[in-house]
């Protein structure tokens, strides 16, 4: 079975565009949460969000391509372009490579659907609707754009499983590479931030509302005063590569994706389950050939919901079996929840910290929930963290869970 390595990464998040900008923000404990004008204009209960640059500059998308390409596609192209550059892959060589493409997106582009539906209702004619409407609203829009722009000819598909979408896309990519069917996979996910998506989350009272006047404080995983998650957008893509391909190209492996696992809670549509959460982490650790005590850091799903944080910490406690827990944080404290993009983004965050041996602070946790006093929640930036293995968790509405183990590449 082929080992799988990360050789390239690209990010567009509320912390900035590019891996370097995101690393600097992680180290500095910067918040990417702001007041979002379109949420405020529509008088939603939560008006804060993690807003990336949803139209970052790229020379790869011309006017013709832009007809098919909403912001989720533009962000994906920019993230993928950076990933290929870090992997040392010339864009002109991509069509000849044995490469697949797997993405994750939680939903269709609801704002586009609303826009086209409103045009029809206002004008009462289908002539008001763009002939490019369908490509712009389909969940696989970003994947299709990536295939067209970069000339990727292997199989391409989108995984849609709510907040676990892009983490599960990484799991599927690893399986394709372990089987030997492909040498490389471009994998990740993307999600747009807009009012149409926020509307439903406001209705189910999942979003933070107490810090509308202080947005940088709104995302508060593990805090006693947490009151829900902060919605965000972004894109995150990686080049994953088989060991055989890495050696043949003389590529520099950044980290190894050493363990993967997914499961379903099968218990509740929106409430997570500690049994399933601990089981999926245990399975991923076993898949990596490790013990849970080998894990030095957990990038939690950590959304800051009152119930979700408790369930995830309980799952980690069970696996620690009375020993000290690994270092724990939630990078959502800085970015908010990028939904379909969040799993891939947090895996990339974990590779950055593993490679550079630091752990970012889980910000806004000055009032740690007393229920978590016994676990090692990182509330101040740690340099020289000295760990070799990390887990990134994604636990979704619908009970779809994913855990990915990332291991350090040593010289």
Coordinates of C-alpha atoms in Angstrom, one line a residue:
X1 CA 0.0 0.0 0.0
X2 CA 1.4 3.4 -1.0
X3 CA 2.2 6.0 1.6
X4 CA 0.7 9.4 0.9
X5 CA 2.5 12.8 1.3
X6 CA 1.5 16.4 1.1
X7 CA 3.7 18.2 -1.4
X8 CA 1.8 21.4 -2.0
X9 CA -0.8 23.6 -0.2
X10 CA -2.9 26.7 -1.0
X11 CA -5.2 28.8 1.1
X12 CA -7.8 31.5 0.8
X13 CA -9.3 32.1 4.3
X14 CA -10.5 34.9 6.5
X15 CA -6.9 35.1 7.8
X16 CA -5.6 36.0 4.3
X17 CA -4.7 34.6 0.9
X18 CA -1.7 32.3 0.8
X19 CA -0.1 29.9 3.2
X20 CA 2.5 32.4 4.4
X21 CA -0.3 34.9 5.4
X22 CA -2.2 32.2 7.2
X23 CA 0.8 31.0 9.1
X24 CA 1.6 34.5 10.2
X25 CA -2.0 35.0 11.4
X26 CA -2.0 31.7 13.2
X27 CA 1.2 32.6 15.1
X28 CA -0.1 36.1 15.9
X29 CA -3.5 35.0 17.2
X30 CA -5.2 37.2 14.7
X31 CA -8.9 37.1 14.2
X32 CA -10.4 37.0 10.7
X33 CA -13.9 37.7 12.0
X34 CA -15.6 41.0 11.0
X35 CA -19.1 42.4 10.7
X36 CA -20.5 41.2 7.3
X37 CA -22.5 44.0 5.7
X38 CA -25.0 41.8 3.9
X39 CA -25.9 40.0 7.1
X40 CA -26.3 43.4 8.8
X41 CA -28.4 44.8 6.0
X42 CA -30.8 41.9 6.3
X43 CA -31.1 42.3 10.0
X44 CA -30.0 38.7 10.8
X45 CA -29.5 37.7 14.4
X46 CA -25.8 37.0 13.8
X47 CA -24.1 39.7 11.6
X48 CA -20.5 38.6 12.0
X49 CA -18.5 36.2 9.8
X50 CA -15.1 35.1 8.5
X51 CA -14.9 36.9 5.2
X52 CA -12.0 35.9 2.9
X53 CA -11.2 37.7 -0.3
X54 CA -13.9 36.0 -2.4
X55 CA -12.5 37.4 -5.6
X56 CA -8.7 37.1 -5.3
X57 CA -6.7 38.1 -8.3
X58 CA -5.6 35.4 -10.7
X59 CA -4.5 35.5 -14.4
X60 CA -5.8 32.0 -14.9
X61 CA -9.5 32.9 -15.2
X62 CA -10.3 34.9 -18.3
X63 CA -13.6 36.5 -19.1
X64 CA -14.9 33.4 -20.9
X65 CA -14.2 31.2 -17.9
X66 CA -15.7 33.8 -15.5
X67 CA -19.2 33.2 -17.0
X68 CA -19.2 29.8 -15.3
X69 CA -17.2 30.8 -12.2
X70 CA -18.8 32.3 -9.1
X71 CA -16.5 33.3 -6.1
X72 CA -16.2 29.7 -4.8
X73 CA -14.5 28.8 -8.1
X74 CA -12.2 31.8 -8.1
X75 CA -11.0 31.1 -4.6
X76 CA -10.5 27.4 -5.5
X77 CA -8.3 28.3 -8.5
X78 CA -6.2 30.7 -6.5
X79 CA -5.7 28.1 -3.7
X80 CA -4.9 25.3 -6.3
X81 CA -2.4 27.5 -8.1
X82 CA -0.5 28.1 -4.9
X83 CA -0.6 24.3 -4.1
X84 CA 0.9 23.4 -7.5
X85 CA 3.6 26.1 -7.1
X86 CA 4.7 24.7 -3.7
X87 CA 4.7 21.2 -5.1
X88 CA 7.0 22.3 -7.9
X89 CA 4.5 21.3 -10.6
X90 CA 4.5 23.4 -13.8
X91 CA 1.0 24.2 -14.8
X92 CA 1.7 23.2 -18.4
X93 CA 2.7 19.7 -17.2
X94 CA -0.6 19.0 -15.4
X95 CA -2.6 17.5 -18.3
X96 CA 0.1 14.8 -18.8
X97 CA 0.2 13.8 -15.1
X98 CA -1.7 10.8 -13.6
X99 CA -3.8 13.0 -11.4
X100 CA -7.3 12.9 -10.0
X101 CA -9.3 15.8 -8.5
X102 CA -11.5 15.6 -5.4
X103 CA -13.3 18.5 -3.8
X104 CA -15.6 19.2 -0.9
X105 CA -18.5 21.6 -0.8
X106 CA -21.4 21.5 1.6
X107 CA -24.1 23.1 -0.5
X108 CA -25.1 24.5 -3.8
X109 CA -24.4 28.2 -4.3
X110 CA -27.6 29.4 -2.6
X111 CA -27.0 33.1 -3.4
X112 CA -26.8 32.3 -7.1
X113 CA -30.0 30.2 -6.9
X114 CA -31.8 33.1 -5.1
X115 CA -30.5 35.6 -7.7
X116 CA -31.7 33.6 -10.7
X117 CA -35.1 32.8 -9.0
X118 CA -35.6 36.4 -8.2
X119 CA -34.9 37.5 -11.7
X120 CA -37.5 35.1 -13.0
X121 CA -40.1 36.2 -10.5
X122 CA -39.5 39.9 -11.3
X123 CA -39.5 39.5 -15.1
X124 CA -41.7 36.4 -15.6
X125 CA -39.5 35.1 -18.4
X126 CA -36.7 32.5 -18.6
X127 CA -34.9 35.0 -20.9
X128 CA -33.9 36.8 -17.7
X129 CA -31.8 33.8 -16.6
X130 CA -28.2 33.3 -17.7
X131 CA -27.6 30.3 -19.9
X132 CA -24.7 29.6 -17.5
X133 CA -26.9 29.4 -14.5
X134 CA -26.6 25.6 -14.0
X135 CA -22.8 25.4 -14.0
X136 CA -22.7 28.3 -11.5
X137 CA -25.1 26.7 -9.0
X138 CA -24.1 23.0 -9.1
X139 CA -22.2 21.8 -6.0
X140 CA -19.4 20.5 -8.2
X141 CA -18.9 24.0 -9.8
X142 CA -15.5 24.5 -8.2
X143 CA -14.2 21.1 -9.2
X144 CA -15.4 21.5 -12.8
X145 CA -13.6 24.9 -13.0
X146 CA -10.4 23.4 -11.6
X147 CA -10.5 20.6 -14.1
X148 CA -11.0 23.0 -17.0
X149 CA -8.5 25.6 -15.9
X150 CA -5.7 23.2 -15.1
X151 CA -6.4 20.4 -17.6
X152 CA -6.8 17.7 -15.0
X153 CA -7.9 14.6 -16.9
X154 CA -8.3 12.0 -14.1
X155 CA -11.6 11.4 -12.4
X156 CA -13.0 14.4 -10.7
X157 CA -15.8 14.5 -8.2
X158 CA -17.2 16.5 -5.3
X159 CA -18.0 15.2 -1.8
X160 CA -20.9 16.8 0.0
X161 CA -21.3 15.9 3.7
X162 CA -22.0 19.2 5.4
X163 CA -19.1 20.3 7.6
X164 CA -17.1 17.2 7.0
X165 CA -17.1 17.6 3.2
X166 CA -13.5 18.4 2.5
X167 CA -12.1 16.2 5.2
X168 CA -13.9 13.3 3.6
X169 CA -12.6 14.5 0.2
X170 CA -9.0 14.1 1.7
X171 CA -9.9 10.6 2.8
X172 CA -11.1 9.7 -0.6
X173 CA -8.0 11.1 -2.2
X174 CA -5.8 9.1 0.2
X175 CA -7.6 5.9 -0.8
X176 CA -7.1 6.6 -4.5
X177 CA -3.4 7.1 -3.9
X178 CA -2.9 4.1 -1.6
X179 CA -4.5 1.9 -4.2
X180 CA -1.8 2.9 -6.7
X181 CA -4.4 4.0 -9.2
X182 CA -3.1 7.6 -9.3
X183 CA 0.2 9.3 -8.6
X184 CA -1.2 12.6 -7.4
X185 CA -4.6 14.0 -6.3
X186 CA -5.5 17.7 -6.1
X187 CA -7.8 17.7 -3.1
X188 CA -9.6 20.2 -0.9
X189 CA -12.8 22.2 -0.6
X190 CA -14.4 25.6 -0.8
X191 CA -17.4 27.5 0.4
X192 CA -18.9 30.9 -0.1
X193 CA -20.0 33.1 2.8
X194 CA -23.4 34.7 2.1
X195 CA -26.6 35.7 3.7
X196 CA -28.7 32.9 2.2
X197 CA -26.6 30.3 4.0
X198 CA -26.5 32.3 7.2
X199 CA -30.3 32.5 7.2
X200 CA -30.8 28.8 7.9
X201 CA -28.2 28.7 10.6
X202 CA -29.7 31.7 12.3
X203 CA -33.1 30.0 12.2
X204 CA -31.8 26.9 14.0
X205 CA -30.0 29.2 16.5
X206 CA -26.5 27.7 15.8
X207 CA -24.7 31.0 15.2
X208 CA -23.0 33.3 17.8
X209 CA -25.1 36.4 18.5
X210 CA -23.7 37.9 21.7
X211 CA -20.7 39.6 20.1
X212 CA -22.2 41.4 17.1
X213 CA -20.6 44.6 18.4
X214 CA -17.2 43.0 18.9
X215 CA -16.8 40.5 16.0
X216 CA -13.2 39.5 16.7
X217 CA -14.4 38.1 20.1
X218 CA -17.4 36.2 18.6
X219 CA -15.8 32.8 17.9
X220 CA -15.1 31.3 21.3
X221 CA -14.5 27.6 21.4
X222 CA -14.1 26.1 24.9
X223 CA -15.0 29.5 26.5
X224 CA -17.6 29.5 29.2
X225 CA -19.3 32.4 27.3
X226 CA -19.5 30.7 24.0
X227 CA -22.9 30.8 22.3
X228 CA -22.5 29.3 18.8
X229 CA -20.3 29.2 15.8
X230 CA -19.3 32.0 13.4
X231 CA -20.0 31.3 9.7
X232 CA -17.1 31.8 7.3
X233 CA -16.0 31.1 3.7
X234 CA -12.8 30.1 2.0
X235 CA -10.9 27.6 -0.1
X236 CA -8.2 25.1 0.7
X237 CA -6.4 22.7 -1.7
X238 CA -3.5 20.3 -1.4
X239 CA -1.4 18.3 -3.8
X240 CA -1.2 14.8 -2.3
X241 CA 1.3 12.4 -3.8
X242 CA 2.2 8.8 -3.5
X243 CA 5.6 7.9 -2.1
X244 CA 6.5 6.4 -5.5
X245 CA 5.7 9.7 -7.2
X246 CA 7.6 11.8 -4.6
X247 CA 10.7 9.7 -5.2
X248 CA 10.4 9.8 -8.9
X249 CA 10.0 13.6 -9.1
X250 CA 12.5 14.3 -6.3
X251 CA 9.8 16.3 -4.6
X252 CA 9.9 17.6 -1.1
X253 CA 7.3 16.0 1.1
X254 CA 5.9 18.4 3.7
X255 CA 4.0 16.0 5.9
X256 CA 2.5 12.5 5.6
X257 CA -1.2 11.7 5.7
X258 CA -0.7 8.6 7.8
X259 CA -4.1 7.8 9.1
X260 CA -7.7 8.3 7.9
X261 CA -11.1 7.3 9.1
X262 CA -14.8 8.2 8.7
X263 CA -18.0 7.1 10.4
X264 CA -21.5 8.1 11.0
X265 CA -23.1 8.9 14.4
X266 CA -26.4 7.5 13.3
X267 CA -28.0 9.0 16.4
X268 CA -29.1 12.6 15.8
X269 CA -29.3 15.0 12.9
X270 CA -27.5 17.9 14.6
X271 CA -26.2 16.8 18.0
X272 CA -22.7 15.1 17.9
X273 CA -22.1 11.8 19.7
X274 CA -19.1 11.0 21.9
X275 CA -19.1 7.3 21.1
X276 CA -18.8 8.0 17.4
X277 CA -16.3 10.8 17.8
X278 CA -13.9 8.7 19.9
X279 CA -14.4 5.7 17.6
X280 CA -13.5 7.7 14.4
X281 CA -10.3 9.2 16.1
X282 CA -9.3 5.7 17.4
X283 CA -9.7 4.2 13.9
X284 CA -7.6 6.9 12.3
X285 CA -4.9 6.5 14.8
X286 CA -4.9 2.7 14.3
X287 CA -4.8 3.2 10.5
X288 CA -1.6 5.3 11.0
X289 CA -0.1 2.4 13.1
X290 CA 0.0 4.6 16.2
X291 CA -1.3 4.7 19.7
X292 CA -3.4 7.7 20.8
X293 CA -0.6 8.6 23.2
X294 CA 1.6 9.3 20.1
X295 CA -0.7 12.2 19.1
X296 CA 0.8 15.5 20.2
X297 CA -1.9 17.8 18.9
X298 CA -5.5 17.8 18.1
X299 CA -7.0 20.4 15.8
X300 CA -10.6 20.0 17.0
X301 CA -13.8 20.5 15.1
X302 CA -14.3 23.0 18.0
X303 CA -17.1 25.2 16.7
X304 CA -18.0 26.8 20.0
X305 CA -21.5 25.4 20.3
X306 CA -22.4 24.7 23.9
X307 CA -23.0 21.0 23.3
X308 CA -20.5 20.2 20.5
X309 CA -17.3 21.3 22.4
X310 CA -18.3 19.2 25.4
X311 CA -18.9 16.1 23.3
X312 CA -15.6 16.4 21.4
X313 CA -13.6 16.9 24.6
X314 CA -15.3 13.9 26.2
X315 CA -14.3 11.8 23.2
X316 CA -10.7 12.9 23.6
X317 CA -10.7 12.2 27.3
X318 CA -11.9 8.6 26.6
X319 CA -9.0 8.0 24.3
X320 CA -6.5 9.5 26.7
X321 CA -7.6 6.9 29.2
X322 CA -6.7 9.0 32.3
X323 CA -3.4 10.2 30.9
X324 CA -2.7 13.9 30.0
X325 CA -4.5 14.8 26.8
X326 CA -2.7 16.0 23.7
X327 CA -2.5 19.7 23.1
X328 CA -5.9 20.9 21.9
X329 CA -7.0 24.0 20.1
X330 CA -9.6 25.2 17.6
X331 CA -8.4 27.3 14.7
X332 CA -12.0 28.2 14.1
X333 CA -11.5 30.6 17.0
X334 CA -9.6 32.7 14.4
X335 CA -11.3 31.8 11.1
X336 CA -14.8 31.0 12.0
X337 CA -16.4 27.9 10.4
X338 CA -15.7 27.6 6.7
X339 CA -18.2 24.7 6.4
X340 CA -17.3 22.6 3.3
X341 CA -13.8 24.1 3.2
X342 CA -13.0 23.8 6.8
X343 CA -11.7 20.2 7.0
X344 CA -9.1 20.8 4.3
X345 CA -8.1 24.2 5.7
X346 CA -7.6 22.8 9.1
X347 CA -5.6 19.8 7.8
X348 CA -3.4 22.4 6.1
X349 CA -3.2 24.4 9.3
X350 CA -2.1 21.2 11.1
X351 CA 0.6 20.6 8.4
X352 CA 1.9 24.1 8.9
X353 CA 2.2 23.7 12.7
X354 CA 3.6 20.2 12.4
X355 CA 6.2 21.3 9.9
X356 CA 7.2 24.5 11.9
X357 CA 6.7 22.9 15.3
X358 CA 4.4 25.5 16.9
X359 CA 0.7 25.4 18.1
X360 CA -1.5 28.4 17.6
X361 CA -3.6 29.7 20.5
X362 CA -7.3 29.0 20.7
X363 CA -8.2 32.6 21.1
X364 CA -11.1 34.2 23.0
X365 CA -10.8 31.5 25.7
X366 CA -9.8 33.8 28.6
X367 CA -12.8 32.4 30.5
X368 CA -12.2 28.7 30.0
X369 CA -15.2 26.6 30.7
X370 CA -14.5 24.9 34.0
X371 CA -15.6 21.6 32.5
X372 CA -12.4 21.6 30.4
X373 CA -10.0 22.4 33.2
X374 CA -8.4 19.0 33.1
X375 CA -7.5 19.0 29.4
X376 CA -4.6 20.7 27.7
X377 CA -6.3 23.5 25.7
X378 CA -3.7 25.8 24.2
X379 CA -4.7 29.4 25.1
X380 CA -1.3 31.0 24.4
X381 CA 0.9 30.6 21.4
X382 CA 3.5 27.7 21.8
X383 CA 6.8 27.8 20.0
X384 CA 9.0 24.7 19.9
X385 CA 6.0 22.4 20.5
X386 CA 7.9 19.2 19.7
X387 CA 5.3 16.8 18.4
X388 CA 5.4 14.3 15.5
X389 CA 1.7 13.4 14.9
X390 CA -1.5 15.4 14.9
X391 CA -5.2 14.8 14.3
X392 CA -7.6 17.0 12.5
X393 CA -11.3 16.4 13.3
X394 CA -14.5 17.3 11.3
X395 CA -17.9 16.4 12.8
X396 CA -20.9 17.4 10.6
X397 CA -24.6 17.9 10.8
X398 CA -26.1 14.6 9.7
X399 CA -23.6 12.8 11.9
X400 CA -20.9 12.4 9.3
X401 CA -17.5 12.3 11.0
X402 CA -13.9 12.3 9.7
X403 CA -10.5 12.2 11.4
X404 CA -7.2 12.6 9.6
X405 CA -3.8 11.9 11.2
X406 CA -0.9 14.0 9.9
X407 CA 2.7 12.9 10.6
X408 CA 5.9 14.8 10.5
X409 CA 8.5 14.2 7.8
X410 CA 11.8 14.0 9.5
X411 CA 15.1 14.4 7.6

